[in-house]
Amino acid sequence: MSAAPRIDLHAHSTASDGTLSPAELVRAAAESGLDVVAITDHDTTAGWAPALRALPTGLSLVRGAELSCRWYGERSTLSLHLLAYLFDPEAPELVAELARVRAAREERGERIVALLRADGIDVSWPQILTGAAGGTVGRPHIAQALIRAGLVTTTAEAFGAAWLGERYRLPKEDIDVFRAVRLVRAAGGVPVLAHPLASRRGRVAPDELIAELAAIGLAGLEADHEDHSPAERAHVHALAGELGLLVTGSSDFHGTHKSVRLGAFTTAPEAYERIVAEARGVTGVASG
Ligand code: AMP
Ligand code: ZN
Ligand code: FE
Ligand code: FE
């Protein structure tokens, strides 16, 4: 009898803030013993084609993205990440939103660098853009500049309160999370809320909001993730059960920008099969 397939549905490449190219990512996934990997770069599908071209035999590739979203409450807003799987990469409204968010990320990055420079910290925006090499720019790229400048030694330290986590943290122009869920569904994709209870990143989505998203088309919740405590994982599993949502587990691999390894958390075959079945066949799962 063969072992259960190993399925990791959340990984980043150099198309955003990972450190492996899309081709290196799929090779590393195969070497890690994965049967299925999803490429989910922030706000872009630019990694899909190179990942497909390099797909090793025996590995299945789920084409996806991680959308920068925001919930707009009456008194405050909340940053949320929405994983979107197997959507049409040419759906015009979604394509336009992703382009807008990528541009907003560059504008925010430049403003963060201006804040740092105003405090006499010698980081260069052009160098940071070069470091991102055409991929979606994120704070991990600014973290690299802080490391190069000798101000911090690790990405984790750069995300501390003294730096990008608070002192030099600026919001970006995200996609309204309700609009994002609808756009992903309209593009034939399957939306799954990423690390919904990762409280050490800041305030998290209340159960009521998740229920509202489920009512308009959210398909699932990412439960097993390194940023969730065991109690948070258990809560996400229970909530998903109550709302009839599927549950995923994934590494959120970022190469050397994070310490987590590919396959550190995995998704059950039943949940993966539900995602594939719900996708409207726009792109399908590719097999190497
Ligand atoms: P941004 O998308 O520009 O807001 O930056 C957030 C990205 O940085 C996300 O992809 C996170 O995975 C990553 N990130 C957040 N906190 C940390 C941390 N402590 N160490 C490394 N990467 C982090
Ligand atoms: Zn990231
Ligand atoms: Fe995320
Ligand atoms: Fe991620």
PDB file of C-alpha atoms and ligand atoms in Angstrom:
ATOM      1  CA  MET A   1       0.000   0.000   0.000  1.00  0.00           C
ATOM      2  CA  SER A   2       1.355   3.415  -0.901  1.00  0.00           C
ATOM      3  CA  ALA A   3       1.686   6.142   1.718  1.00  0.00           C
ATOM      4  CA  ALA A   4      -0.788   9.040   1.833  1.00  0.00           C
ATOM      5  CA  PRO A   5       0.183  11.825  -0.562  1.00  0.00           C
ATOM      6  CA  ARG A   6       2.052  14.738   0.944  1.00  0.00           C
ATOM      7  CA  ILE A   7       0.345  18.012   0.055  1.00  0.00           C
ATOM      8  CA  ASP A   8       1.668  21.512   0.826  1.00  0.00           C
ATOM      9  CA  LEU A   9      -0.632  24.283  -0.432  1.00  0.00           C
ATOM     10  CA  HIS A  10       1.218  27.492   0.472  1.00  0.00           C
ATOM     11  CA  ALA A  11       4.715  28.387  -0.769  1.00  0.00           C
ATOM     12  CA  HIS A  12       6.458  31.528  -2.017  1.00  0.00           C
ATOM     13  CA  SER A  13       9.088  31.969  -4.722  1.00  0.00           C
ATOM     14  CA  THR A  14      11.144  34.899  -6.003  1.00  0.00           C
ATOM     15  CA  ALA A  15       7.986  35.997  -7.833  1.00  0.00           C
ATOM     16  CA  SER A  16       7.263  37.556  -4.422  1.00  0.00           C
ATOM     17  CA  ASP A  17       9.273  37.330  -1.206  1.00  0.00           C
ATOM     18  CA  GLY A  18      10.593  33.760  -1.296  1.00  0.00           C
ATOM     19  CA  THR A  19      14.256  33.074  -2.037  1.00  0.00           C
ATOM     20  CA  LEU A  20      13.954  30.130  -4.470  1.00  0.00           C
ATOM     21  CA  SER A  21      13.016  30.797  -8.085  1.00  0.00           C
ATOM     22  CA  PRO A  22       9.768  29.135  -9.203  1.00  0.00           C
ATOM     23  CA  ALA A  23      11.805  26.410 -10.925  1.00  0.00           C
ATOM     24  CA  GLU A  24      13.932  25.861  -7.822  1.00  0.00           C
ATOM     25  CA  LEU A  25      10.780  25.780  -5.698  1.00  0.00           C
ATOM     26  CA  VAL A  26       9.167  22.901  -7.595  1.00  0.00           C
ATOM     27  CA  ARG A  27      12.460  20.982  -7.623  1.00  0.00           C
ATOM     28  CA  ALA A  28      12.843  21.509  -3.875  1.00  0.00           C
ATOM     29  CA  ALA A  29       9.245  20.374  -3.365  1.00  0.00           C
ATOM     30  CA  ALA A  30       9.948  17.108  -5.191  1.00  0.00           C
ATOM     31  CA  GLU A  31      13.195  16.632  -3.255  1.00  0.00           C
ATOM     32  CA  SER A  32      11.280  17.172   0.006  1.00  0.00           C
ATOM     33  CA  GLY A  33       9.066  14.225  -0.894  1.00  0.00           C
ATOM     34  CA  LEU A  34       5.956  16.269  -1.658  1.00  0.00           C
ATOM     35  CA  ASP A  35       3.379  14.926  -4.121  1.00  0.00           C
ATOM     36  CA  VAL A  36       1.505  18.221  -4.449  1.00  0.00           C
ATOM     37  CA  VAL A  37       2.742  21.777  -3.976  1.00  0.00           C
ATOM     38  CA  ALA A  38       0.964  25.088  -4.498  1.00  0.00           C
ATOM     39  CA  ILE A  39       2.830  28.181  -5.633  1.00  0.00           C
ATOM     40  CA  THR A  40       1.126  31.073  -3.834  1.00  0.00           C
ATOM     41  CA  ASP A  41       3.130  34.240  -4.317  1.00  0.00           C
ATOM     42  CA  HIS A  42       1.821  37.508  -2.938  1.00  0.00           C
ATOM     43  CA  ASP A  43      -0.521  39.264  -5.397  1.00  0.00           C
ATOM     44  CA  THR A  44       0.954  37.730  -8.540  1.00  0.00           C
ATOM     45  CA  THR A  45       0.766  34.776 -10.911  1.00  0.00           C
ATOM     46  CA  ALA A  46       4.161  35.559 -12.446  1.00  0.00           C
ATOM     47  CA  GLY A  47       5.691  32.359 -11.032  1.00  0.00           C
ATOM     48  CA  TRP A  48       3.167  29.996 -12.620  1.00  0.00           C
ATOM     49  CA  ALA A  49       4.744  29.623 -16.064  1.00  0.00           C
ATOM     50  CA  PRO A  50       8.354  29.058 -14.939  1.00  0.00           C
ATOM     51  CA  ALA A  51       7.167  26.629 -12.233  1.00  0.00           C
ATOM     52  CA  LEU A  52       5.169  24.669 -14.826  1.00  0.00           C
ATOM     53  CA  ARG A  53       8.092  24.508 -17.231  1.00  0.00           C
ATOM     54  CA  ALA A  54      10.324  23.051 -14.517  1.00  0.00           C
ATOM     55  CA  LEU A  55       7.755  20.688 -12.983  1.00  0.00           C
ATOM     56  CA  PRO A  56       9.515  17.441 -11.996  1.00  0.00           C
ATOM     57  CA  THR A  57       7.967  14.077 -12.848  1.00  0.00           C
ATOM     58  CA  GLY A  58       5.528  12.893 -10.203  1.00  0.00           C
ATOM     59  CA  LEU A  59       4.865  16.326  -8.692  1.00  0.00           C
ATOM     60  CA  SER A  60       1.502  18.060  -9.080  1.00  0.00           C
ATOM     61  CA  LEU A  61       1.409  21.849  -9.131  1.00  0.00           C
ATOM     62  CA  VAL A  62      -1.541  23.852  -7.850  1.00  0.00           C
ATOM     63  CA  ARG A  63      -1.391  27.330  -9.300  1.00  0.00           C
ATOM     64  CA  GLY A  64      -2.393  29.907  -6.726  1.00  0.00           C
ATOM     65  CA  ALA A  65      -1.684  33.265  -5.144  1.00  0.00           C
ATOM     66  CA  GLU A  66      -1.895  34.892  -1.709  1.00  0.00           C
ATOM     67  CA  LEU A  67      -3.984  38.043  -1.949  1.00  0.00           C
ATOM     68  CA  SER A  68      -3.328  41.008   0.340  1.00  0.00           C
ATOM     69  CA  CYS A  69      -6.759  41.786   1.737  1.00  0.00           C
ATOM     70  CA  ARG A  70      -8.310  44.058   4.309  1.00  0.00           C
ATOM     71  CA  TRP A  71     -11.508  44.059   6.255  1.00  0.00           C
ATOM     72  CA  TYR A  72     -12.885  47.576   6.657  1.00  0.00           C
ATOM     73  CA  GLY A  73     -14.714  47.882   9.960  1.00  0.00           C
ATOM     74  CA  GLU A  74     -16.449  50.992  11.254  1.00  0.00           C
ATOM     75  CA  ARG A  75     -13.685  51.939  13.644  1.00  0.00           C
ATOM     76  CA  SER A  76     -10.711  49.930  12.473  1.00  0.00           C
ATOM     77  CA  THR A  77      -9.394  47.749   9.693  1.00  0.00           C
ATOM     78  CA  LEU A  78      -7.819  44.322   9.698  1.00  0.00           C
ATOM     79  CA  SER A  79      -5.155  42.925   7.366  1.00  0.00           C
ATOM     80  CA  LEU A  80      -6.000  39.451   6.039  1.00  0.00           C
ATOM     81  CA  HIS A  81      -4.331  37.078   3.580  1.00  0.00           C
ATOM     82  CA  LEU A  82      -6.500  35.125   1.180  1.00  0.00           C
ATOM     83  CA  LEU A  83      -5.110  32.081  -0.619  1.00  0.00           C
ATOM     84  CA  ALA A  84      -6.692  31.674  -4.035  1.00  0.00           C
ATOM     85  CA  TYR A  85      -6.317  28.424  -5.932  1.00  0.00           C
ATOM     86  CA  LEU A  86      -6.803  27.487  -9.576  1.00  0.00           C
ATOM     87  CA  PHE A  87      -8.361  30.740 -10.726  1.00  0.00           C
ATOM     88  CA  ASP A  88      -8.297  32.159 -14.240  1.00  0.00           C
ATOM     89  CA  PRO A  89      -5.110  34.300 -14.329  1.00  0.00           C
ATOM     90  CA  GLU A  90      -6.652  36.465 -17.031  1.00  0.00           C
ATOM     91  CA  ALA A  91      -9.906  37.367 -15.253  1.00  0.00           C
ATOM     92  CA  PRO A  92      -9.834  41.143 -15.900  1.00  0.00           C
ATOM     93  CA  GLU A  93     -11.100  42.489 -12.564  1.00  0.00           C
ATOM     94  CA  LEU A  94      -8.867  40.232 -10.510  1.00  0.00           C
ATOM     95  CA  VAL A  95      -5.861  40.988 -12.721  1.00  0.00           C
ATOM     96  CA  ALA A  96      -6.503  44.713 -12.251  1.00  0.00           C
ATOM     97  CA  GLU A  97      -6.756  44.379  -8.467  1.00  0.00           C
ATOM     98  CA  LEU A  98      -3.513  42.432  -8.275  1.00  0.00           C
ATOM     99  CA  ALA A  99      -1.706  45.030 -10.403  1.00  0.00           C
ATOM    100  CA  ARG A 100      -3.074  47.809  -8.206  1.00  0.00           C
ATOM    101  CA  VAL A 101      -1.920  46.066  -5.013  1.00  0.00           C
ATOM    102  CA  ARG A 102       1.552  45.404  -6.423  1.00  0.00           C
ATOM    103  CA  ALA A 103       1.893  49.089  -7.296  1.00  0.00           C
ATOM    104  CA  ALA A 104       0.649  50.043  -3.813  1.00  0.00           C
ATOM    105  CA  ARG A 105       3.251  47.730  -2.279  1.00  0.00           C
ATOM    106  CA  GLU A 106       6.007  49.575  -4.142  1.00  0.00           C
ATOM    107  CA  GLU A 107       4.651  52.907  -3.028  1.00  0.00           C
ATOM    108  CA  ARG A 108       4.450  51.689   0.600  1.00  0.00           C
ATOM    109  CA  GLY A 109       7.965  50.246   0.411  1.00  0.00           C
ATOM    110  CA  GLU A 110       9.305  53.552  -0.799  1.00  0.00           C
ATOM    111  CA  ARG A 111       7.550  55.370   2.055  1.00  0.00           C
ATOM    112  CA  ILE A 112       8.961  52.924   4.630  1.00  0.00           C
ATOM    113  CA  VAL A 113      12.440  53.554   3.212  1.00  0.00           C
ATOM    114  CA  ALA A 114      11.836  57.323   3.439  1.00  0.00           C
ATOM    115  CA  LEU A 115      10.914  56.923   7.142  1.00  0.00           C
ATOM    116  CA  LEU A 116      14.064  54.892   7.770  1.00  0.00           C
ATOM    117  CA  ARG A 117      16.227  57.413   5.902  1.00  0.00           C
ATOM    118  CA  ALA A 118      14.663  60.310   7.822  1.00  0.00           C
ATOM    119  CA  ASP A 119      16.003  58.609  10.952  1.00  0.00           C
ATOM    120  CA  GLY A 120      19.450  58.448   9.402  1.00  0.00           C
ATOM    121  CA  ILE A 121      19.274  54.778   8.460  1.00  0.00           C
ATOM    122  CA  ASP A 122      21.167  54.170   5.269  1.00  0.00           C
ATOM    123  CA  VAL A 123      18.948  51.937   3.141  1.00  0.00           C
ATOM    124  CA  SER A 124      18.375  52.476  -0.558  1.00  0.00           C
ATOM    125  CA  TRP A 125      15.048  51.995  -2.329  1.00  0.00           C
ATOM    126  CA  PRO A 126      16.637  51.276  -5.729  1.00  0.00           C
ATOM    127  CA  GLN A 127      18.760  48.557  -4.094  1.00  0.00           C
ATOM    128  CA  ILE A 128      15.677  47.039  -2.465  1.00  0.00           C
ATOM    129  CA  LEU A 129      13.839  46.996  -5.802  1.00  0.00           C
ATOM    130  CA  THR A 130      16.861  45.328  -7.378  1.00  0.00           C
ATOM    131  CA  GLY A 131      16.793  42.777  -4.555  1.00  0.00           C
ATOM    132  CA  ALA A 132      13.174  41.981  -5.333  1.00  0.00           C
ATOM    133  CA  ALA A 133      14.246  41.264  -8.928  1.00  0.00           C
ATOM    134  CA  GLY A 134      10.889  42.079 -10.474  1.00  0.00           C
ATOM    135  CA  GLY A 135       8.893  40.051  -7.950  1.00  0.00           C
ATOM    136  CA  THR A 136       6.155  41.493  -5.730  1.00  0.00           C
ATOM    137  CA  VAL A 137       7.944  43.723  -3.215  1.00  0.00           C
ATOM    138  CA  GLY A 138       7.382  42.994   0.465  1.00  0.00           C
ATOM    139  CA  ARG A 139       8.800  43.844   3.845  1.00  0.00           C
ATOM    140  CA  PRO A 140      11.134  40.802   3.677  1.00  0.00           C
ATOM    141  CA  HIS A 141      13.014  42.662   0.917  1.00  0.00           C
ATOM    142  CA  ILE A 142      13.382  45.697   3.177  1.00  0.00           C
ATOM    143  CA  ALA A 143      14.458  43.318   5.950  1.00  0.00           C
ATOM    144  CA  GLN A 144      17.297  42.177   3.667  1.00  0.00           C
ATOM    145  CA  ALA A 145      18.436  45.794   3.324  1.00  0.00           C
ATOM    146  CA  LEU A 146      18.483  46.144   7.120  1.00  0.00           C
ATOM    147  CA  ILE A 147      20.556  42.965   7.320  1.00  0.00           C
ATOM    148  CA  ARG A 148      22.956  44.229   4.618  1.00  0.00           C
ATOM    149  CA  ALA A 149      23.310  47.483   6.575  1.00  0.00           C
ATOM    150  CA  GLY A 150      24.271  45.475   9.669  1.00  0.00           C
ATOM    151  CA  LEU A 151      21.318  46.827  11.676  1.00  0.00           C
ATOM    152  CA  VAL A 152      19.755  43.444  12.372  1.00  0.00           C
ATOM    153  CA  THR A 153      21.006  39.925  11.845  1.00  0.00           C
ATOM    154  CA  THR A 154      17.822  38.027  10.909  1.00  0.00           C
ATOM    155  CA  THR A 155      14.558  38.597   9.046  1.00  0.00           C
ATOM    156  CA  ALA A 156      12.702  37.743  12.265  1.00  0.00           C
ATOM    157  CA  GLU A 157      14.589  40.536  14.067  1.00  0.00           C
ATOM    158  CA  ALA A 158      13.744  42.959  11.242  1.00  0.00           C
ATOM    159  CA  PHE A 159      10.060  42.184  11.879  1.00  0.00           C
ATOM    160  CA  GLY A 160      10.427  43.156  15.542  1.00  0.00           C
ATOM    161  CA  ALA A 161       8.674  46.196  17.051  1.00  0.00           C
ATOM    162  CA  ALA A 162      11.755  48.404  16.673  1.00  0.00           C
ATOM    163  CA  TRP A 163      11.733  47.918  12.911  1.00  0.00           C
ATOM    164  CA  LEU A 164       9.226  46.710  10.309  1.00  0.00           C
ATOM    165  CA  GLY A 165       6.830  45.165  12.825  1.00  0.00           C
ATOM    166  CA  GLU A 166       5.821  48.482  14.413  1.00  0.00           C
ATOM    167  CA  ARG A 167       8.153  51.477  14.345  1.00  0.00           C
ATOM    168  CA  TYR A 168       8.465  51.462  10.552  1.00  0.00           C
ATOM    169  CA  ARG A 169       5.262  49.634   9.739  1.00  0.00           C
ATOM    170  CA  LEU A 170       2.923  51.243   7.222  1.00  0.00           C
ATOM    171  CA  PRO A 171      -0.344  49.870   5.836  1.00  0.00           C
ATOM    172  CA  LYS A 172      -0.733  49.147   2.138  1.00  0.00           C
ATOM    173  CA  GLU A 173      -3.764  49.520  -0.123  1.00  0.00           C
ATOM    174  CA  ASP A 174      -5.160  46.013   0.069  1.00  0.00           C
ATOM    175  CA  ILE A 175      -8.225  44.433  -1.551  1.00  0.00           C
ATOM    176  CA  ASP A 176     -11.483  44.512   0.382  1.00  0.00           C
ATOM    177  CA  VAL A 177     -11.717  40.931   1.622  1.00  0.00           C
ATOM    178  CA  PHE A 178     -15.368  40.489   0.589  1.00  0.00           C
ATOM    179  CA  ARG A 179     -14.575  41.739  -2.893  1.00  0.00           C
ATOM    180  CA  ALA A 180     -11.558  39.424  -3.045  1.00  0.00           C
ATOM    181  CA  VAL A 181     -13.600  36.316  -2.165  1.00  0.00           C
ATOM    182  CA  ARG A 182     -16.161  37.224  -4.827  1.00  0.00           C
ATOM    183  CA  LEU A 183     -13.524  37.991  -7.467  1.00  0.00           C
ATOM    184  CA  VAL A 184     -11.704  34.709  -6.842  1.00  0.00           C
ATOM    185  CA  ARG A 185     -14.950  32.738  -7.158  1.00  0.00           C
ATOM    186  CA  ALA A 186     -15.944  34.707 -10.261  1.00  0.00           C
ATOM    187  CA  ALA A 187     -12.576  33.729 -11.758  1.00  0.00           C
ATOM    188  CA  GLY A 188     -13.353  30.060 -11.047  1.00  0.00           C
ATOM    189  CA  GLY A 189     -10.931  29.935  -8.130  1.00  0.00           C
ATOM    190  CA  VAL A 190     -11.195  28.516  -4.627  1.00  0.00           C
ATOM    191  CA  PRO A 191     -10.568  31.006  -1.771  1.00  0.00           C
ATOM    192  CA  VAL A 192      -9.029  29.837   1.520  1.00  0.00           C
ATOM    193  CA  LEU A 193      -8.256  32.234   4.362  1.00  0.00           C
ATOM    194  CA  ALA A 194      -4.536  32.017   5.229  1.00  0.00           C
ATOM    195  CA  HIS A 195      -3.407  31.728   8.875  1.00  0.00           C
ATOM    196  CA  PRO A 196      -6.633  33.374  10.130  1.00  0.00           C
ATOM    197  CA  LEU A 197      -5.700  33.285  13.831  1.00  0.00           C
ATOM    198  CA  ALA A 198      -2.001  34.165  13.634  1.00  0.00           C
ATOM    199  CA  SER A 199      -2.240  36.471  16.641  1.00  0.00           C
ATOM    200  CA  ARG A 200       1.471  37.153  16.855  1.00  0.00           C
ATOM    201  CA  ARG A 201       1.184  39.057  13.558  1.00  0.00           C
ATOM    202  CA  GLY A 202      -1.422  41.395  15.034  1.00  0.00           C
ATOM    203  CA  ARG A 203      -5.178  41.423  15.486  1.00  0.00           C
ATOM    204  CA  VAL A 204      -6.981  38.497  13.868  1.00  0.00           C
ATOM    205  CA  ALA A 205     -10.307  37.819  12.198  1.00  0.00           C
ATOM    206  CA  PRO A 206     -13.177  37.302  14.653  1.00  0.00           C
ATOM    207  CA  ASP A 207     -15.314  34.176  14.145  1.00  0.00           C
ATOM    208  CA  GLU A 208     -18.262  36.344  13.037  1.00  0.00           C
ATOM    209  CA  LEU A 209     -16.266  37.792  10.141  1.00  0.00           C
ATOM    210  CA  ILE A 210     -15.166  34.319   9.046  1.00  0.00           C
ATOM    211  CA  ALA A 211     -18.813  33.219   9.122  1.00  0.00           C
ATOM    212  CA  GLU A 212     -19.782  36.186   6.914  1.00  0.00           C
ATOM    213  CA  LEU A 213     -17.024  35.299   4.454  1.00  0.00           C
ATOM    214  CA  ALA A 214     -18.164  31.670   4.439  1.00  0.00           C
ATOM    215  CA  ALA A 215     -21.661  32.858   3.551  1.00  0.00           C
ATOM    216  CA  ILE A 216     -20.418  34.648   0.414  1.00  0.00           C
ATOM    217  CA  GLY A 217     -18.135  31.938  -0.917  1.00  0.00           C
ATOM    218  CA  LEU A 218     -15.068  31.358   1.250  1.00  0.00           C
ATOM    219  CA  ALA A 219     -14.168  27.675   0.785  1.00  0.00           C
ATOM    220  CA  GLY A 220     -11.758  26.965   3.587  1.00  0.00           C
ATOM    221  CA  LEU A 221      -9.448  27.924   6.419  1.00  0.00           C
ATOM    222  CA  GLU A 222      -5.746  27.299   6.808  1.00  0.00           C
ATOM    223  CA  ALA A 223      -5.457  25.737  10.257  1.00  0.00           C
ATOM    224  CA  ASP A 224      -2.110  24.008  10.474  1.00  0.00           C
ATOM    225  CA  HIS A 225       0.456  26.785  10.099  1.00  0.00           C
ATOM    226  CA  GLU A 226       3.549  27.622  12.144  1.00  0.00           C
ATOM    227  CA  ASP A 227       2.094  30.960  13.233  1.00  0.00           C
ATOM    228  CA  HIS A 228      -0.850  29.221  14.957  1.00  0.00           C
ATOM    229  CA  SER A 229      -0.506  27.881  18.489  1.00  0.00           C
ATOM    230  CA  PRO A 230      -1.961  24.400  19.136  1.00  0.00           C
ATOM    231  CA  ALA A 231      -5.031  26.076  20.684  1.00  0.00           C
ATOM    232  CA  GLU A 232      -5.446  28.341  17.628  1.00  0.00           C
ATOM    233  CA  ARG A 233      -5.178  25.336  15.297  1.00  0.00           C
ATOM    234  CA  ALA A 234      -7.834  23.506  17.288  1.00  0.00           C
ATOM    235  CA  HIS A 235     -10.100  26.555  17.191  1.00  0.00           C
ATOM    236  CA  VAL A 236      -9.751  26.881  13.406  1.00  0.00           C
ATOM    237  CA  HIS A 237     -10.544  23.167  12.947  1.00  0.00           C
ATOM    238  CA  ALA A 238     -13.654  23.488  15.138  1.00  0.00           C
ATOM    239  CA  LEU A 239     -14.849  26.677  13.429  1.00  0.00           C
ATOM    240  CA  ALA A 240     -14.347  25.148   9.968  1.00  0.00           C
ATOM    241  CA  GLY A 241     -16.419  22.172  11.094  1.00  0.00           C
ATOM    242  CA  GLU A 242     -19.225  24.436  12.285  1.00  0.00           C
ATOM    243  CA  LEU A 243     -19.234  26.464   9.069  1.00  0.00           C
ATOM    244  CA  GLY A 244     -18.771  23.545   6.675  1.00  0.00           C
ATOM    245  CA  LEU A 245     -15.428  24.872   5.451  1.00  0.00           C
ATOM    246  CA  LEU A 246     -12.498  22.722   4.380  1.00  0.00           C
ATOM    247  CA  VAL A 247      -9.269  22.859   6.371  1.00  0.00           C
ATOM    248  CA  THR A 248      -5.739  23.052   5.032  1.00  0.00           C
ATOM    249  CA  GLY A 249      -2.264  22.801   6.525  1.00  0.00           C
ATOM    250  CA  SER A 250       0.761  24.273   4.803  1.00  0.00           C
ATOM    251  CA  SER A 251       4.308  25.445   5.337  1.00  0.00           C
ATOM    252  CA  ASP A 252       4.124  29.017   3.953  1.00  0.00           C
ATOM    253  CA  PHE A 253       7.667  28.332   2.785  1.00  0.00           C
ATOM    254  CA  HIS A 254       9.739  31.443   1.961  1.00  0.00           C
ATOM    255  CA  GLY A 255      13.190  29.881   1.389  1.00  0.00           C
ATOM    256  CA  THR A 256      15.801  31.468   3.641  1.00  0.00           C
ATOM    257  CA  HIS A 257      13.534  34.426   4.486  1.00  0.00           C
ATOM    258  CA  LYS A 258      11.929  32.104   7.038  1.00  0.00           C
ATOM    259  CA  SER A 259      13.072  28.985   8.862  1.00  0.00           C
ATOM    260  CA  VAL A 260      10.056  26.791   8.037  1.00  0.00           C
ATOM    261  CA  ARG A 261      10.691  23.908   5.618  1.00  0.00           C
ATOM    262  CA  LEU A 262       8.568  22.693   2.712  1.00  0.00           C
ATOM    263  CA  GLY A 263       6.097  20.082   3.944  1.00  0.00           C
ATOM    264  CA  ALA A 264       6.436  21.165   7.594  1.00  0.00           C
ATOM    265  CA  PHE A 265       2.611  21.224   7.623  1.00  0.00           C
ATOM    266  CA  THR A 266       0.418  19.401   5.139  1.00  0.00           C
ATOM    267  CA  THR A 267      -3.161  19.177   3.899  1.00  0.00           C
ATOM    268  CA  ALA A 268      -5.327  16.045   4.046  1.00  0.00           C
ATOM    269  CA  PRO A 269      -6.088  14.477   0.634  1.00  0.00           C
ATOM    270  CA  GLU A 270      -9.857  14.946   1.174  1.00  0.00           C
ATOM    271  CA  ALA A 271      -9.475  18.720   1.584  1.00  0.00           C
ATOM    272  CA  TYR A 272      -7.207  18.919  -1.458  1.00  0.00           C
ATOM    273  CA  GLU A 273      -9.697  16.926  -3.523  1.00  0.00           C
ATOM    274  CA  ARG A 274     -12.452  19.317  -2.476  1.00  0.00           C
ATOM    275  CA  ILE A 275     -10.408  22.282  -3.682  1.00  0.00           C
ATOM    276  CA  VAL A 276      -9.786  20.616  -7.036  1.00  0.00           C
ATOM    277  CA  ALA A 277     -13.462  19.646  -7.351  1.00  0.00           C
ATOM    278  CA  GLU A 278     -14.650  23.180  -6.532  1.00  0.00           C
ATOM    279  CA  ALA A 279     -12.291  24.832  -9.012  1.00  0.00           C
ATOM    280  CA  ARG A 280     -14.140  25.629 -12.189  1.00  0.00           C
ATOM    281  CA  GLY A 281     -11.491  23.931 -14.302  1.00  0.00           C
ATOM    282  CA  VAL A 282      -9.998  27.175 -15.531  1.00  0.00           C
ATOM    283  CA  THR A 283      -6.469  25.978 -15.231  1.00  0.00           C
ATOM    284  CA  GLY A 284      -6.586  22.596 -13.490  1.00  0.00           C
ATOM    285  CA  VAL A 285      -3.828  20.901 -11.562  1.00  0.00           C
ATOM    286  CA  ALA A 286      -0.713  20.288 -13.623  1.00  0.00           C
ATOM    287  CA  SER A 287       1.216  17.048 -13.235  1.00  0.00           C
ATOM    288  CA  GLY A 288       4.880  16.598 -13.989  1.00  0.00           C
TER     289      GLY A 288
HETATM  290  P1  AMP B   1       4.261  42.432   3.568  1.00  0.00           P
HETATM  291  O1  AMP B   1       3.538  41.449   2.679  1.00  0.00           O
HETATM  292  O2  AMP B   1       5.138  43.337   2.798  1.00  0.00           O
HETATM  293  O3  AMP B   1       3.363  43.132   4.526  1.00  0.00           O
HETATM  294  O4  AMP B   1       5.253  41.546   4.448  1.00  0.00           O
HETATM  295  C1  AMP B   1       4.735  40.452   5.132  1.00  0.00           C
HETATM  296  C2  AMP B   1       5.486  39.209   4.740  1.00  0.00           C
HETATM  297  O5  AMP B   1       6.572  39.072   5.608  1.00  0.00           O
HETATM  298  C3  AMP B   1       4.652  37.943   4.842  1.00  0.00           C
HETATM  299  O6  AMP B   1       4.818  37.148   3.693  1.00  0.00           O
HETATM  300  C4  AMP B   1       5.217  37.178   5.975  1.00  0.00           C
HETATM  301  O7  AMP B   1       5.326  35.826   5.658  1.00  0.00           O
HETATM  302  C5  AMP B   1       6.587  37.769   6.161  1.00  0.00           C
HETATM  303  N1  AMP B   1       6.841  37.852   7.598  1.00  0.00           N
HETATM  304  C6  AMP B   1       6.029  38.356   8.531  1.00  0.00           C
HETATM  305  N2  AMP B   1       6.585  38.251   9.751  1.00  0.00           N
HETATM  306  C7  AMP B   1       7.785  37.662   9.567  1.00  0.00           C
HETATM  307  C8  AMP B   1       8.844  37.285  10.437  1.00  0.00           C
HETATM  308  N3  AMP B   1       8.766  37.464  11.752  1.00  0.00           N
HETATM  309  N4  AMP B   1       9.920  36.708   9.889  1.00  0.00           N
HETATM  310  C9  AMP B   1       9.990  36.504   8.564  1.00  0.00           C
HETATM  311  N5  AMP B   1       9.041  36.843   7.699  1.00  0.00           N
HETATM  312  C10 AMP B   1       7.953  37.419   8.188  1.00  0.00           C
HETATM  313 ZN    ZN B   2       5.526  36.479   2.230  1.00  0.00          ZN
HETATM  314 FE    FE B   3       0.415  35.263   4.654  1.00  0.00          FE
HETATM  315 FE    FE B   4       2.398  33.348   2.647  1.00  0.00          FE
END
